[in-house]
């Protein structure tokens, strides 16, 4: 049973560029959440998707956007990259957000470096 | 009100000792309190979680103690082992059936000396 997978593992981008990160949830899970984890900090909630819609959003600007596909996989897009966007981006999947099942399983993350 | 405050920032424990990490929260709408373990270069892994209607939950060497009136909860790692050396995060999720967001503490770096 595959866990949460993310791609790519590492990414280096230049300020002002755009980036797309990808996530496949754990088998049987339909809800995907994205987190940003700066070095030495706890994960910060970006947003959550289920039923192909954004259901919750944290305090992140509109430069951060996402998408969920019919197979429950998800993308995180960040436009106009800033140096401060350098972080580990984590995807977490859960079984059914609508039924208040909060147990989340994290992927290994994508390390984004903005230069 | 959405914060979860975690202490200590770092902790050194002898092998076989008890590691204790504490968290405090303000928002009474929090309904689920998980603990995660993270090794360098890896994503957080769910260790153990508790709901506010229970005062204690034990899974193997890991125990959560929950004090609803004080709005505090803690993780106890019994018989700590060098393999437990990692960063531990407490977290809290507010009650919501329309999607949820989980708030994480800042983390505690645990080092278990052999």
mmCIF file of C-alpha atoms in Angstrom:
data_model
loop_
_atom_site.group_PDB
_atom_site.id
_atom_site.type_symbol
_atom_site.label_atom_id
_atom_site.label_comp_id
_atom_site.label_asym_id
_atom_site.label_seq_id
_atom_site.Cartn_x
_atom_site.Cartn_y
_atom_site.Cartn_z
ATOM 1 C CA UNK A 1 0.000 0.000 0.000
ATOM 2 C CA UNK A 2 1.724 3.157 -1.227
ATOM 3 C CA UNK A 3 1.830 6.047 1.191
ATOM 4 C CA UNK A 4 1.724 9.698 0.245
ATOM 5 C CA UNK A 5 4.079 10.484 -2.606
ATOM 6 C CA UNK A 6 5.379 13.877 -3.697
ATOM 7 C CA UNK A 7 7.376 15.106 -6.661
ATOM 8 C CA UNK A 8 9.878 16.443 -7.270
ATOM 9 C CA UNK A 9 12.100 15.795 -4.252
ATOM 10 C CA UNK A 10 14.144 18.948 -4.709
ATOM 11 C CA UNK A 11 13.699 22.040 -6.817
ATOM 12 C CA UNK A 12 15.728 25.195 -7.369
ATOM 13 C CA UNK A 13 13.998 28.242 -8.842
ATOM 14 C CA UNK A 14 14.817 31.912 -9.388
ATOM 15 C CA UNK A 15 12.896 34.813 -7.861
ATOM 16 C CA UNK A 16 9.848 35.723 -9.938
ATOM 17 C CA UNK A 17 9.460 32.272 -11.462
ATOM 18 C CA UNK A 18 6.527 29.928 -11.005
ATOM 19 C CA UNK A 19 6.581 26.402 -9.590
ATOM 20 C CA UNK A 20 4.234 23.409 -9.517
ATOM 21 C CA UNK A 21 4.510 20.668 -6.909
ATOM 22 C CA UNK A 22 2.626 17.395 -7.064
ATOM 23 C CA UNK A 23 1.126 15.001 -4.544
ATOM 24 C CA UNK A 24 -0.566 11.616 -4.678
ATOM 25 C CA UNK A 25 -2.514 10.732 -1.530
ATOM 26 C CA UNK A 26 -2.421 7.465 0.367
ATOM 27 C CA UNK A 27 -4.604 4.790 -1.194
ATOM 28 C CA UNK A 28 -8.229 5.250 -0.131
ATOM 29 C CA UNK A 29 -7.787 8.861 0.976
ATOM 30 C CA UNK A 30 -9.746 11.644 -0.711
ATOM 31 C CA UNK A 31 -8.535 14.756 1.119
ATOM 32 C CA UNK A 32 -5.238 16.529 0.536
ATOM 33 C CA UNK A 33 -3.726 19.328 2.613
ATOM 34 C CA UNK A 34 -0.605 21.337 1.831
ATOM 35 C CA UNK A 35 1.822 22.740 4.389
ATOM 36 C CA UNK A 36 4.908 24.941 4.235
ATOM 37 C CA UNK A 37 7.695 24.120 6.671
ATOM 38 C CA UNK A 38 10.485 26.666 7.000
ATOM 39 C CA UNK A 39 13.809 25.467 8.417
ATOM 40 C CA UNK A 40 13.537 24.857 12.162
ATOM 41 C CA UNK A 41 9.809 25.610 12.267
ATOM 42 C CA UNK A 42 6.586 23.666 12.466
ATOM 43 C CA UNK A 43 4.474 23.099 9.330
ATOM 44 C CA UNK A 44 2.163 25.990 8.404
ATOM 45 C CA UNK A 45 -1.196 25.114 6.829
ATOM 46 C CA UNK A 46 -1.613 26.463 3.289
ATOM 47 C CA UNK A 47 -4.907 24.943 2.121
ATOM 48 C CA UNK A 48 -6.974 21.772 1.906
ATOM 49 C CA UNK A 49 -8.761 20.149 -1.012
ATOM 50 C CA UNK A 50 -11.457 17.559 -1.227
ATOM 51 C CA UNK A 51 -14.101 16.878 -3.852
ATOM 52 C CA UNK A 52 -11.848 18.920 -6.162
ATOM 53 C CA UNK A 53 -12.498 22.163 -4.273
ATOM 54 C CA UNK A 54 -10.490 24.274 -1.859
ATOM 55 C CA UNK A 55 -12.246 23.836 1.501
ATOM 56 C CA UNK A 56 -9.965 25.582 3.986
ATOM 57 C CA UNK A 57 -7.179 28.103 3.577
ATOM 58 C CA UNK A 58 -4.439 29.369 5.862
ATOM 59 C CA UNK A 59 -2.813 32.807 5.888
ATOM 60 C CA UNK A 60 -1.065 32.578 2.547
ATOM 61 C CA UNK A 61 -1.327 35.065 -0.334
ATOM 62 C CA UNK A 62 -3.116 34.377 -3.598
ATOM 63 C CA UNK A 63 0.257 33.566 -5.182
ATOM 64 C CA UNK A 64 -0.338 30.140 -3.654
ATOM 65 C CA UNK A 65 -2.987 28.183 -5.494
ATOM 66 C CA UNK A 66 -3.880 24.565 -5.929
ATOM 67 C CA UNK A 67 -5.889 21.989 -7.701
ATOM 68 C CA UNK A 68 -7.262 18.540 -7.014
ATOM 69 C CA UNK A 69 -7.904 16.033 -9.755
ATOM 70 C CA UNK A 70 -10.667 13.385 -9.983
ATOM 71 C CA UNK A 71 -8.167 10.703 -8.854
ATOM 72 C CA UNK A 72 -7.624 12.794 -5.643
ATOM 73 C CA UNK A 73 -4.055 13.768 -6.539
ATOM 74 C CA UNK A 74 -3.220 17.417 -6.091
ATOM 75 C CA UNK A 75 -0.955 20.211 -7.266
ATOM 76 C CA UNK A 76 0.373 23.243 -5.443
ATOM 77 C CA UNK A 77 1.291 26.237 -7.600
ATOM 78 C CA UNK A 78 3.299 29.207 -6.415
ATOM 79 C CA UNK A 79 3.627 32.264 -8.667
ATOM 80 C CA UNK A 80 6.091 35.151 -8.519
ATOM 81 C CA UNK A 81 8.454 33.291 -6.207
ATOM 82 C CA UNK A 82 10.120 35.184 -3.380
ATOM 83 C CA UNK A 83 13.259 34.236 -1.470
ATOM 84 C CA UNK A 84 11.024 33.688 1.578
ATOM 85 C CA UNK A 85 9.176 30.904 -0.248
ATOM 86 C CA UNK A 86 12.217 28.662 0.215
ATOM 87 C CA UNK A 87 10.968 25.830 2.415
ATOM 88 C CA UNK A 88 9.949 22.193 2.596
ATOM 89 C CA UNK A 89 6.480 21.789 1.111
ATOM 90 C CA UNK A 90 4.543 18.947 2.640
ATOM 91 C CA UNK A 91 1.458 17.196 1.388
ATOM 92 C CA UNK A 92 -0.775 15.334 3.833
ATOM 93 C CA UNK A 93 -3.680 13.075 3.004
ATOM 94 C CA UNK A 94 -6.647 12.052 5.117
ATOM 95 C CA UNK A 95 -9.670 9.837 4.703
ATOM 96 C CA UNK A 96 -12.716 12.093 4.684
ATOM 97 C CA UNK A 97 -12.640 15.711 5.793
ATOM 98 C CA UNK A 98 -16.415 16.011 5.465
ATOM 99 C CA UNK A 99 -16.848 13.452 8.254
ATOM 100 C CA UNK A 100 -14.346 15.214 10.524
ATOM 101 C CA UNK A 101 -11.728 12.481 10.279
ATOM 102 C CA UNK A 102 -8.629 14.472 11.105
ATOM 103 C CA UNK A 103 -5.913 11.793 10.984
ATOM 104 C CA UNK A 104 -3.335 12.917 8.424
ATOM 105 C CA UNK A 105 -0.422 11.146 6.791
ATOM 106 C CA UNK A 106 2.420 13.194 5.389
ATOM 107 C CA UNK A 107 4.558 12.700 2.343
ATOM 108 C CA UNK A 108 8.346 13.196 2.354
ATOM 109 C CA UNK A 109 8.034 16.743 1.058
ATOM 110 C CA UNK A 110 9.510 18.805 -1.753
ATOM 111 C CA UNK A 111 12.479 21.004 -0.835
ATOM 112 C CA UNK A 112 12.113 24.295 -2.736
ATOM 113 C CA UNK A 113 15.039 26.683 -2.889
ATOM 114 C CA UNK A 114 14.498 30.143 -4.392
ATOM 115 C CA UNK A 115 17.638 32.016 -5.404
ATOM 116 C CA UNK B 1 -6.026 32.314 19.639
ATOM 117 C CA UNK B 2 -5.012 29.901 16.928
ATOM 118 C CA UNK B 3 -1.562 29.288 18.394
ATOM 119 C CA UNK B 4 -0.213 26.134 19.921
ATOM 120 C CA UNK B 5 2.750 26.831 22.206
ATOM 121 C CA UNK B 6 5.284 24.058 22.622
ATOM 122 C CA UNK B 7 8.127 23.650 25.114
ATOM 123 C CA UNK B 8 10.980 23.014 25.504
ATOM 124 C CA UNK B 9 12.661 23.916 22.215
ATOM 125 C CA UNK B 10 15.245 21.203 22.788
ATOM 126 C CA UNK B 11 15.666 18.328 25.189
ATOM 127 C CA UNK B 12 18.518 15.991 26.076
ATOM 128 C CA UNK B 13 17.638 12.745 27.869
ATOM 129 C CA UNK B 14 19.699 9.753 28.911
ATOM 130 C CA UNK B 15 18.895 6.387 27.373
ATOM 131 C CA UNK B 16 16.189 4.727 29.427
ATOM 132 C CA UNK B 17 14.896 8.011 30.808
ATOM 133 C CA UNK B 18 11.534 9.725 30.337
ATOM 134 C CA UNK B 19 11.186 12.489 27.749
ATOM 135 C CA UNK B 20 8.415 15.012 28.423
ATOM 136 C CA UNK B 21 7.240 17.632 25.933
ATOM 137 C CA UNK B 22 4.495 20.114 26.755
ATOM 138 C CA UNK B 23 1.982 22.073 24.693
ATOM 139 C CA UNK B 24 -0.605 24.702 25.532
ATOM 140 C CA UNK B 25 -3.469 26.143 23.509
ATOM 141 C CA UNK B 26 -6.090 28.888 23.782
ATOM 142 C CA UNK B 27 -8.808 27.977 21.294
ATOM 143 C CA UNK B 28 -11.494 25.869 23.004
ATOM 144 C CA UNK B 29 -12.758 24.776 19.578
ATOM 145 C CA UNK B 30 -9.768 22.471 19.139
ATOM 146 C CA UNK B 31 -11.091 18.931 18.947
ATOM 147 C CA UNK B 32 -8.143 16.714 18.044
ATOM 148 C CA UNK B 33 -4.599 16.783 19.387
ATOM 149 C CA UNK B 34 -1.977 14.738 17.501
ATOM 150 C CA UNK B 35 1.750 14.374 18.042
ATOM 151 C CA UNK B 36 4.122 13.965 15.117
ATOM 152 C CA UNK B 37 7.711 12.723 14.928
ATOM 153 C CA UNK B 38 9.986 14.049 12.216
ATOM 154 C CA UNK B 39 13.443 12.821 11.254
ATOM 155 C CA UNK B 40 15.788 15.024 9.166
ATOM 156 C CA UNK B 41 14.833 15.008 5.488
ATOM 157 C CA UNK B 42 11.513 13.238 6.127
ATOM 158 C CA UNK B 43 7.905 14.285 6.479
ATOM 159 C CA UNK B 44 6.219 14.236 9.910
ATOM 160 C CA UNK B 45 4.879 10.844 10.991
ATOM 161 C CA UNK B 46 1.770 10.560 13.154
ATOM 162 C CA UNK B 47 2.721 9.073 16.534
ATOM 163 C CA UNK B 48 -0.355 9.263 18.705
ATOM 164 C CA UNK B 49 -3.433 11.480 19.011
ATOM 165 C CA UNK B 50 -6.130 12.264 21.564
ATOM 166 C CA UNK B 51 -9.587 13.829 21.668
ATOM 167 C CA UNK B 52 -10.554 16.211 24.527
ATOM 168 C CA UNK B 53 -13.022 13.766 26.120
ATOM 169 C CA UNK B 54 -10.102 11.549 27.229
ATOM 170 C CA UNK B 55 -7.471 12.515 29.835
ATOM 171 C CA UNK B 56 -4.795 10.014 28.840
ATOM 172 C CA UNK B 57 -3.914 7.755 25.938
ATOM 173 C CA UNK B 58 -1.063 5.262 25.824
ATOM 174 C CA UNK B 59 0.448 3.483 22.816
ATOM 175 C CA UNK B 60 3.527 1.453 23.585
ATOM 176 C CA UNK B 61 6.161 3.763 25.097
ATOM 177 C CA UNK B 62 4.242 6.918 24.112
ATOM 178 C CA UNK B 63 1.591 8.511 26.338
ATOM 179 C CA UNK B 64 -0.441 11.686 25.871
ATOM 180 C CA UNK B 65 -1.719 13.390 29.012
ATOM 181 C CA UNK B 66 -4.507 15.887 28.412
ATOM 182 C CA UNK B 67 -5.734 18.568 30.827
ATOM 183 C CA UNK B 68 -8.818 20.201 29.324
ATOM 184 C CA UNK B 69 -9.356 22.770 32.092
ATOM 185 C CA UNK B 70 -5.744 23.975 31.861
ATOM 186 C CA UNK B 71 -5.758 23.747 28.060
ATOM 187 C CA UNK B 72 -2.532 21.784 28.129
ATOM 188 C CA UNK B 73 -1.361 18.442 26.822
ATOM 189 C CA UNK B 74 1.919 16.621 26.945
ATOM 190 C CA UNK B 75 3.796 13.745 25.356
ATOM 191 C CA UNK B 76 5.705 11.307 27.556
ATOM 192 C CA UNK B 77 8.222 8.945 25.976
ATOM 193 C CA UNK B 78 9.078 6.172 28.418
ATOM 194 C CA UNK B 79 12.367 4.256 28.277
ATOM 195 C CA UNK B 80 13.733 6.745 25.718
ATOM 196 C CA UNK B 81 16.080 5.248 23.114
ATOM 197 C CA UNK B 82 18.709 6.824 20.822
ATOM 198 C CA UNK B 83 16.402 5.960 17.893
ATOM 199 C CA UNK B 84 13.827 8.353 19.394
ATOM 200 C CA UNK B 85 16.161 11.279 18.635
ATOM 201 C CA UNK B 86 14.063 13.443 16.319
ATOM 202 C CA UNK B 87 11.945 16.582 16.270
ATOM 203 C CA UNK B 88 8.509 16.256 17.847
ATOM 204 C CA UNK B 89 5.555 18.479 17.011
ATOM 205 C CA UNK B 90 2.303 18.836 18.872
ATOM 206 C CA UNK B 91 -0.679 20.001 16.875
ATOM 207 C CA UNK B 92 -4.342 20.838 17.248
ATOM 208 C CA UNK B 93 -7.308 20.723 14.870
ATOM 209 C CA UNK B 94 -10.474 22.754 15.410
ATOM 210 C CA UNK B 95 -13.851 21.051 15.267
ATOM 211 C CA UNK B 96 -15.164 21.325 11.709
ATOM 212 C CA UNK B 97 -16.881 19.018 9.264
ATOM 213 C CA UNK B 98 -16.448 21.276 6.293
ATOM 214 C CA UNK B 99 -12.746 20.750 5.966
ATOM 215 C CA UNK B 100 -10.163 21.364 8.645
ATOM 216 C CA UNK B 101 -6.853 23.074 9.251
ATOM 217 C CA UNK B 102 -4.279 21.755 11.702
ATOM 218 C CA UNK B 103 -2.121 24.144 13.735
ATOM 219 C CA UNK B 104 1.366 22.938 14.663
ATOM 220 C CA UNK B 105 3.626 23.877 17.530
ATOM 221 C CA UNK B 106 7.156 25.071 16.802
ATOM 222 C CA UNK B 107 8.721 21.694 17.604
ATOM 223 C CA UNK B 108 11.032 20.118 20.186
ATOM 224 C CA UNK B 109 14.382 18.640 19.164
ATOM 225 C CA UNK B 110 14.959 15.563 21.297
ATOM 226 C CA UNK B 111 18.385 13.990 21.673
ATOM 227 C CA UNK B 112 18.681 10.720 23.572
ATOM 228 C CA UNK B 113 22.204 10.009 24.805
ATOM 229 C CA UNK B 114 23.381 6.423 24.622
#
